[in-house]
Structures are given as structure tokens and as C-alpha cells.
Short mmCIF file of C-alpha atoms in Angstrom, two decimals:
data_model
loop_
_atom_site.label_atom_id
_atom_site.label_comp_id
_atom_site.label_asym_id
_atom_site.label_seq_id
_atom_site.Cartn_x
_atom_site.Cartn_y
_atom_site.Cartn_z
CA UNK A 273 88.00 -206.93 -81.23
CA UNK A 274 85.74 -205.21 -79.06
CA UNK A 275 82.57 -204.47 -80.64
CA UNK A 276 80.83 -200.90 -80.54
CA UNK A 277 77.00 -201.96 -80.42
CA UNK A 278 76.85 -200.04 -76.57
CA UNK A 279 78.72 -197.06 -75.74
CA UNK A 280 79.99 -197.22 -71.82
CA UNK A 281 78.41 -194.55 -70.13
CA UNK A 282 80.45 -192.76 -67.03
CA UNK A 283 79.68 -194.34 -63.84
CA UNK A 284 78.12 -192.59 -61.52
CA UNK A 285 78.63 -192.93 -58.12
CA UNK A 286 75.56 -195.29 -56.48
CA UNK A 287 76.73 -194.89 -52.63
CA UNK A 288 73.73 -192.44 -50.83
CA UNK A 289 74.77 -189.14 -49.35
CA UNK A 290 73.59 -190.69 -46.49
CA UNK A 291 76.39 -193.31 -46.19
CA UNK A 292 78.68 -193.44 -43.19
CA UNK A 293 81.75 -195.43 -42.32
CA UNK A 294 79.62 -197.88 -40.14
CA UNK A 295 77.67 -199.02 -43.02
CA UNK A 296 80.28 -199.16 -45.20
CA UNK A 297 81.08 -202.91 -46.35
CA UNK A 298 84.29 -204.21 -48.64
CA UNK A 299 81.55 -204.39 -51.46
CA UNK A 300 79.71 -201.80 -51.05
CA UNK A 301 83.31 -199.47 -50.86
CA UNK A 302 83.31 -199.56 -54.49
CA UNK A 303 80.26 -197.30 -54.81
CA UNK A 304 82.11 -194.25 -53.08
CA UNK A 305 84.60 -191.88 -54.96
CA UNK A 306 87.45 -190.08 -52.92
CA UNK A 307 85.07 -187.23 -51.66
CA UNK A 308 82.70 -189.60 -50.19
CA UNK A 309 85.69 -190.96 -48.06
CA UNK A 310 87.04 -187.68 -47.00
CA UNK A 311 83.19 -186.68 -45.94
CA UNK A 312 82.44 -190.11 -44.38
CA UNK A 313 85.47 -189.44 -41.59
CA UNK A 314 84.42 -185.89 -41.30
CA UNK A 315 82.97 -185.50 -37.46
CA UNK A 316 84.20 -189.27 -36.85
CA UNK A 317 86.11 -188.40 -34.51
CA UNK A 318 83.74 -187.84 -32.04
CA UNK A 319 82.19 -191.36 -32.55
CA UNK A 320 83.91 -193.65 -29.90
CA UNK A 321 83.00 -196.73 -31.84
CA UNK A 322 85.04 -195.50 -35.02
CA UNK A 323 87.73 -194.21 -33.13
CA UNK A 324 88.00 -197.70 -30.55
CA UNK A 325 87.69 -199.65 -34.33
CA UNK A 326 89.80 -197.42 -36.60
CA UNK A 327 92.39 -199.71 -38.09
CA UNK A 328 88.65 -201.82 -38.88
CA UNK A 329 87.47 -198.84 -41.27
CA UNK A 330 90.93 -198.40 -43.11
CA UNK A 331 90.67 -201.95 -44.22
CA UNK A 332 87.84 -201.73 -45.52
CA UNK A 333 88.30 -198.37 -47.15
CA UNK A 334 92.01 -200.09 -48.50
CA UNK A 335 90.27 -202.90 -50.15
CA UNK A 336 88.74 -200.63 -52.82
CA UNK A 337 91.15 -197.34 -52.69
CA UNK A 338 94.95 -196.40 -52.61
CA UNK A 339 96.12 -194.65 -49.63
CA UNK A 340 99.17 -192.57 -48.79
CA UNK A 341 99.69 -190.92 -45.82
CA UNK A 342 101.74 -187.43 -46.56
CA UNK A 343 103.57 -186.74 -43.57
CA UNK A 344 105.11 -183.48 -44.40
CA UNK A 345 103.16 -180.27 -45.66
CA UNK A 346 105.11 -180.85 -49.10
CA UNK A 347 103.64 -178.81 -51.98
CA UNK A 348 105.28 -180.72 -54.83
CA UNK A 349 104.56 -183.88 -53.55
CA UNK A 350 100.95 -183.53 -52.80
CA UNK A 351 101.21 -182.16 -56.89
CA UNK A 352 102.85 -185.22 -57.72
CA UNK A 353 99.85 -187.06 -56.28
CA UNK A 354 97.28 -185.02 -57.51
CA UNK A 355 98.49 -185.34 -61.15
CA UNK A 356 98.78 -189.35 -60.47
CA UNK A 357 94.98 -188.94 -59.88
CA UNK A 358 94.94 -189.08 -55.80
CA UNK A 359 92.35 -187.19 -54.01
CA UNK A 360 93.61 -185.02 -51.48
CA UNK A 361 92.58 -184.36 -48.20
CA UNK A 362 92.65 -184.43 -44.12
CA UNK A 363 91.84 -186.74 -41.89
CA UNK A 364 90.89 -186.50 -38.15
CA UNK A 365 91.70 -188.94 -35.57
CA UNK A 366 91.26 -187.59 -32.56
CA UNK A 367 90.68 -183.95 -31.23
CA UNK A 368 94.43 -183.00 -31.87
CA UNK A 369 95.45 -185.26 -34.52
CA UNK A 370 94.87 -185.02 -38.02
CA UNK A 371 96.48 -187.11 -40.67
CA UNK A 372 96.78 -185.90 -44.70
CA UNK A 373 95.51 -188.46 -46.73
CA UNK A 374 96.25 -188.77 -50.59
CA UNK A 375 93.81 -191.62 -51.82
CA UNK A 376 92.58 -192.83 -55.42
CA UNK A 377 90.69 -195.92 -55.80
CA UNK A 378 92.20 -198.79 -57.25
CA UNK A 379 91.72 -199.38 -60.91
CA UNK A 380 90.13 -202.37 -62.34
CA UNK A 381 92.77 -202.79 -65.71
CA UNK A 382 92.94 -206.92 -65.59
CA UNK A 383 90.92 -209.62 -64.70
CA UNK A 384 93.47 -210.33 -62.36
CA UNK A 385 92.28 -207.44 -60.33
CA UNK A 386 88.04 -208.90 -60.55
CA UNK A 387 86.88 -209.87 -57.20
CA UNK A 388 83.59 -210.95 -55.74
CA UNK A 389 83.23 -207.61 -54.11
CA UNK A 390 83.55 -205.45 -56.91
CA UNK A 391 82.31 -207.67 -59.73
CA UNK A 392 79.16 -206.03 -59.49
CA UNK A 393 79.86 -202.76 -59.24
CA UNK A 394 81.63 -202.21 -63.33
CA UNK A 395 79.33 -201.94 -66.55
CA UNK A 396 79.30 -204.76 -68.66
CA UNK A 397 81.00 -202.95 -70.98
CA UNK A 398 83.72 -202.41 -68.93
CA UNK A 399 84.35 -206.07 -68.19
CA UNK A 400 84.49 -206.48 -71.93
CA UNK A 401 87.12 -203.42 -71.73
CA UNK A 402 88.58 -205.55 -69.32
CA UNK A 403 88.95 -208.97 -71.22
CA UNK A 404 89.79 -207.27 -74.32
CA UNK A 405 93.34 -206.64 -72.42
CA UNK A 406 94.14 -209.66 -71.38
CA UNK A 407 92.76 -211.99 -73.77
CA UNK A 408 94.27 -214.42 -75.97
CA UNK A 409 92.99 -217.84 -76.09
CA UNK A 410 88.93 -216.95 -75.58
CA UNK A 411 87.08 -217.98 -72.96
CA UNK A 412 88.71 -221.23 -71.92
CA UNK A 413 92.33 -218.90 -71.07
CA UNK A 414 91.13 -218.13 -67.91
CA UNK A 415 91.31 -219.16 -65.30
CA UNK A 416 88.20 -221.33 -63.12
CA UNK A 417 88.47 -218.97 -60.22
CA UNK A 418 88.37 -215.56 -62.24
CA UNK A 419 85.82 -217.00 -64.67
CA UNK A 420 83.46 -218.01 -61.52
CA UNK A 421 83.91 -214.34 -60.20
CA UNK A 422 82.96 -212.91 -63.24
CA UNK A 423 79.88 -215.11 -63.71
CA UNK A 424 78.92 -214.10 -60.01
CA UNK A 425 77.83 -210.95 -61.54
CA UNK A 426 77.49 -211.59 -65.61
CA UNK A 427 75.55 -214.02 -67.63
CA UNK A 428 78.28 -215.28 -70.16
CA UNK A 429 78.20 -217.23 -73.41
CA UNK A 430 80.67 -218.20 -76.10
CA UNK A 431 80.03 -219.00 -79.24
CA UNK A 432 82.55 -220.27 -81.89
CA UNK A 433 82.24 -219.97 -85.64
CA UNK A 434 83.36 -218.87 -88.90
CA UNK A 435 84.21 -215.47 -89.33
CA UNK A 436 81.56 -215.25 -92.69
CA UNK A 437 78.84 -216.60 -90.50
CA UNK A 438 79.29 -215.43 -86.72
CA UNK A 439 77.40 -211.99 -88.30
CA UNK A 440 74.46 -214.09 -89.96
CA UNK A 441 71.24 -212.10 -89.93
CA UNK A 442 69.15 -214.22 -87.40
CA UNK A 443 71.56 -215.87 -85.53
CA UNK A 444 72.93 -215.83 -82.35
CA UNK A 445 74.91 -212.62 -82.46
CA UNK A 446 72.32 -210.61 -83.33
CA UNK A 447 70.00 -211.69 -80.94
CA UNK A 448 72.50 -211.35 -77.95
CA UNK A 449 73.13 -207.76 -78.97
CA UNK A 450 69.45 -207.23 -79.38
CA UNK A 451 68.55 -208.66 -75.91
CA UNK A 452 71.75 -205.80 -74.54
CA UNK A 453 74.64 -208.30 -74.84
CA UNK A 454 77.96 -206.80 -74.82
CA UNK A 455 80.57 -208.83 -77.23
CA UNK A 456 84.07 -209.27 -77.53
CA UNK A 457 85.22 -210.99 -80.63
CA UNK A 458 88.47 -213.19 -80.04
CA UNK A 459 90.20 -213.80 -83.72
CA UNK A 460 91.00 -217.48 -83.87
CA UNK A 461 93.03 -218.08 -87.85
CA UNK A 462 89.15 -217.93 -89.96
CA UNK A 463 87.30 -218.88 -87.18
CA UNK A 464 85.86 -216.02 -84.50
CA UNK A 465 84.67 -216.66 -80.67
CA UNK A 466 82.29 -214.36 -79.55
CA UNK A 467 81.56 -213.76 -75.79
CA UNK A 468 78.90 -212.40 -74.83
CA UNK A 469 78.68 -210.24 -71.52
CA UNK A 470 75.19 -209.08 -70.07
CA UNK A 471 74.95 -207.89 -66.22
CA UNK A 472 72.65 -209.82 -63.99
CA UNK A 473 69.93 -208.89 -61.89
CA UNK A 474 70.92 -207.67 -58.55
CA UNK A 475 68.79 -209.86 -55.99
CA UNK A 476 69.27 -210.22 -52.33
CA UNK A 477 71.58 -212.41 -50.90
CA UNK A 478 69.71 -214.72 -48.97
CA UNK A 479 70.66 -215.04 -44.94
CA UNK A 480 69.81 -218.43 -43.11
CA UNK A 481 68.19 -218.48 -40.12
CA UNK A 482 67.74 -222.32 -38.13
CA UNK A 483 65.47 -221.39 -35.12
CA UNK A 484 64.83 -224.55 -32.84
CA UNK A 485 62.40 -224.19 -29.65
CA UNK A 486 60.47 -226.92 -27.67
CA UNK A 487 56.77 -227.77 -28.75
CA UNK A 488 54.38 -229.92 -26.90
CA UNK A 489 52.20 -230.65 -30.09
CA UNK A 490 50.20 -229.22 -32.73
CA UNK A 491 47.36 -228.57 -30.90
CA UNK A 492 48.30 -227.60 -27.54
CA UNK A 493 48.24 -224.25 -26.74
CA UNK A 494 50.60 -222.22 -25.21
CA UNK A 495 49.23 -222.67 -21.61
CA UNK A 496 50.36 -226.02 -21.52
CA UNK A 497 54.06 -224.59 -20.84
CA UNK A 498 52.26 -224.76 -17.56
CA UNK A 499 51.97 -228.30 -17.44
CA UNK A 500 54.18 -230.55 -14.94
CA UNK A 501 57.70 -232.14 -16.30
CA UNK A 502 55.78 -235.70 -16.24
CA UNK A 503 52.86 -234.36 -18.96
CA UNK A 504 56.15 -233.25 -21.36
CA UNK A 505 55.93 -236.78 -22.48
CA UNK A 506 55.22 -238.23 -25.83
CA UNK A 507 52.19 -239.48 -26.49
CA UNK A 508 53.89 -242.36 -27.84
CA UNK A 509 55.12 -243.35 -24.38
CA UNK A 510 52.10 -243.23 -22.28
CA UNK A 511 52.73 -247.01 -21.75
CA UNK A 512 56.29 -246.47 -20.42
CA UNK A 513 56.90 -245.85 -16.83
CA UNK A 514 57.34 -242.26 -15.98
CA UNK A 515 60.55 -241.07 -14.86
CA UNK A 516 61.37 -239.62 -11.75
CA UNK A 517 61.22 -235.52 -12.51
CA UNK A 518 64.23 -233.95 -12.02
CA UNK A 519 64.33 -231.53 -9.50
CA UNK A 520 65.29 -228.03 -10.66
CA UNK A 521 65.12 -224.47 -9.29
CA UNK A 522 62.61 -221.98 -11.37
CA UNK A 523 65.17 -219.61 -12.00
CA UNK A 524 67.14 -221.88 -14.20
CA UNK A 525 64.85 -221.82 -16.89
CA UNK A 526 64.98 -218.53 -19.25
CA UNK A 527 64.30 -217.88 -22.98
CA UNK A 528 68.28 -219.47 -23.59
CA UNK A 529 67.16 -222.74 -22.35
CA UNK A 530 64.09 -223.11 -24.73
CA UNK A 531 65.29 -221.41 -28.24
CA UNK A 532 68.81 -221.39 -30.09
CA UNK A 533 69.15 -219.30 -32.78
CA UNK A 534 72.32 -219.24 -35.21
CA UNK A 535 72.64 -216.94 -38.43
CA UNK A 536 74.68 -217.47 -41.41
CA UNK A 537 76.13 -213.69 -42.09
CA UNK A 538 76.54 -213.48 -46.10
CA UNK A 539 79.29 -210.98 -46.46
CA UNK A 540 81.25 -211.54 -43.71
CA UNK A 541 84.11 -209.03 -43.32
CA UNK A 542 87.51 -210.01 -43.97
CA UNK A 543 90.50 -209.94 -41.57
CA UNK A 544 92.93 -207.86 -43.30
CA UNK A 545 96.04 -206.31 -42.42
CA UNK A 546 95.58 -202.48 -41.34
CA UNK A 547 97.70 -199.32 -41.68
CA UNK A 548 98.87 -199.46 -38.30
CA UNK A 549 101.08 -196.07 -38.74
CA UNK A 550 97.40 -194.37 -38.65
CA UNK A 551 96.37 -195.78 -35.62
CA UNK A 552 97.96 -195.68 -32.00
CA UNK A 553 97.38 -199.05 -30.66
#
């Protein structure tokens, strides 16, 4: 039983008029409607990037929407898709070319359709919608994968008690709700789990950055990079005997031989198969 302590409000679209298909991400896909699509590939065309990396932009646009190409200027069948709930429109490829494009993005009906990239982007109340479908056995039914997805984006807790006491004035229930809990109440004979469903904080995913460059001590200053090979040493070794330098021609050293930088991307973007009938290879 899905409780009614927070009506879902419609969602609104969060994606900027100011999006474009370059900035456009598999997550961030599930912010635009149909209209943003059909705008974002409006004057594409004349950006050689898009059009070099075209099959790149379906996929992405594919992860989060339905697309059908309509190959023939077919009345009834672009009705058929409208009253399915497809957007339609035209698409541009090149200068000559244009494509008709019935799209609808993909319904979230089963937590078998929750993903990391659209976790965050549906009401908490929807993801109770969502459970309330496919439940059966509480919590504990699903699956570790899908219940690691949906705690990517939710805080989640179950309780389990008698139906006469899970509504106890004080008690846990009414303090979730109180604190903007959603709840879905999963019947169990006279006992009643209650999950509770709250959306968290949106915080930035952090990127790592490992920078290693060549020092020649805390205190020396950066004029010592003027220093001959032999005064590179230690300190520690000042009793060894010095090696013989290494002869070497001035042009071989550059900023790649003194700093190495690698970065850990965060949301890296998936190889997926593209619609290659919209693209000539």
C-alpha cells in the first residue's frame, strides 16, 4: 500500500535552454523532454564535430529516449506514433539530408528499468510508484544490484512490525514522514514492512587528480632548477661518490619530462551500439 502523506508533483524539465548536444551526458539525457532533442540538433549540422561524431550523440540520446526513424511521409503512421506518445519531428544531417524522427523517452515502470544514470533524476515518490509494482517480498526481494542503484540516489530504511503498532504516535513512522519520508507499506499476514524513501542531496562527484613533479627540497627555491645534475643529489648521499653526469642535449628536457598528470573521469561515457541507418559511415 502506497501511502498518500506527499502528493507527486509533475516533473519539470531541469535541462537549461542553454543545453546543446555536446554537453549532453547519458545522465544528464534524462533532464530533456522530446522538444529539447529536436531543438538541440537544430543548426547541428553545421557543427563538424557533431556531424564527424553523430552515431556518438544518438547513443547517448537512445539511452534515455525511444527512437524511430519514419522513412516514408505516412500520415497514419506518424498518428499512430503520436497517439503512442512519440514526439514528432525532423532531423538534419547534413545540408541535403534530413531524417523524420518519432521519439518518446523511455518510461521508468519497474525497477528493472532503475539505472545509475537516471536514479537521480525521478521524485521519491515516484520510486515508491515504482516499487509498489513490483513488490512482493519487501525490501530483501530485490535484488543487490538494483537495491545499490537505488540507494545511489535514496536514503532507504525498513522497518518491520505489527500492523496495530507500525502507526504508533511517536514512533518511527511518524517521524520519517515528518522529516519528508516517502513510505510504501508491504502487507506481510499481521505484520507490515514499511520502507521508507527520501532523496539525497545532490553533491559533486569528486574527480582525482595524482600530479607528480621533481622537487629539490622544501626550501630551495625555484632557481635551483638551475643547479648542475651532480647538486640533484640527496642530502643523504653527500658521502657517496658522485656519479658520472649523464650527458644529455638541452632540448630533451620539456614540461613532459618533469610532471605526469593522470585524471580519473567520473562518468565516463559508455560504448554503445549506434543507429547506424542514421549515419553514413
Amino acid at each position: 500500500m502506497r501511502t498518500k502523506q506527499q502528493q507527486e508533483q509533475p516533473t519539470e524539465t531541469k535541462a537549461k535552454k542553454t543545453a546543446t548536444l555536446k554537453t549532453l551526458t547519458k545522465s544528464s539525457v534524462w533532464d530533456v523532454q522530446e522538444n529539447d532533442i529536436f531543438r538541440m540538433w537544430d543548426g547541428a549540422d553545421k557543427d563538424s564535430d557533431i556531424k564527424d561524431n553523430m552515431r556518438h550523440y544518438v547513443d547517448i540520446i537512445r539511452s534515455a529516449f525511444m527512437i524511430e526513424e519514419i522513412k516514408e511521409d505516412n500520415a497514419k503512421l506518424k498518428e499512430a506514433y503520436t497517439k503512442q506518445g512519440y514526439k514528432i519531428g525532423q532531423v538534419k544531417i547534413d545540408e541535403q539530408s534530413k531524417i523524420t524522427w518519432a521519439i518518446k523517452k523511455r518510461p521508468i515502470m519497474r525497477v528493472t528499468d532503475l539505472t545509475y544514470e537516471n536514479i537521480r533524476h525521478i521524485t521519491a515518490a515516484k520510486l515508491i510508484e515504482v516499487l509498489d509494482r513490483n513488490f512482493g517480498g519487501g525490501w530483501d526481494s530485490l535484488s543487490q544490484s538494483i537495491q545499490d542503484i537505488i540507494e545511489s540516489g535514496f536514503d532507504i530504511s525498513t522497518t518491520t512490525l505489527p500492523k496495530d503498532r507500525l502507526h504508533k504516535k511517536g514512533g518511527m513512522y511518524e517521524k520519517k514522514v515528518a522529516d519528508g519520508f516517502e513510505v510504501l507499506e508491504v502487507s506481510k499476514g499481521t505484520w507490515v514492512e514499511a520502507i521508507f524513501a527520501k532523496q539525497k542531496p545532490e553533491m559533486e562527484k569528486p574527480r582525482l587528480k595524482l600530479q607528480t613533479t621533481h622537487t629539490f627540497g622544501d626550501d630551495e627555491e625555484d632557481e635551483d632548477a638551475d643547479l648542475p645534475e651532480d647538486d640533484y643529489r640527496n642530502h643523504d648521499d653527500e658521502d657517496e661518490e658522485p656519479e658520472e653526469p649523464t650527458s644529455f642535449d638541452d632540448e630533451d628536457i620539456n614540461e613532459e619530462n618533469y610532471r605526469t598528470t593522470f585524471e580519473i573521469e567520473t562518468d565516463p561515457d559508455e560504448e554503445a551500439d549506434g543507429l547506424e541507418d542514421y549515419v553514413d559511415e
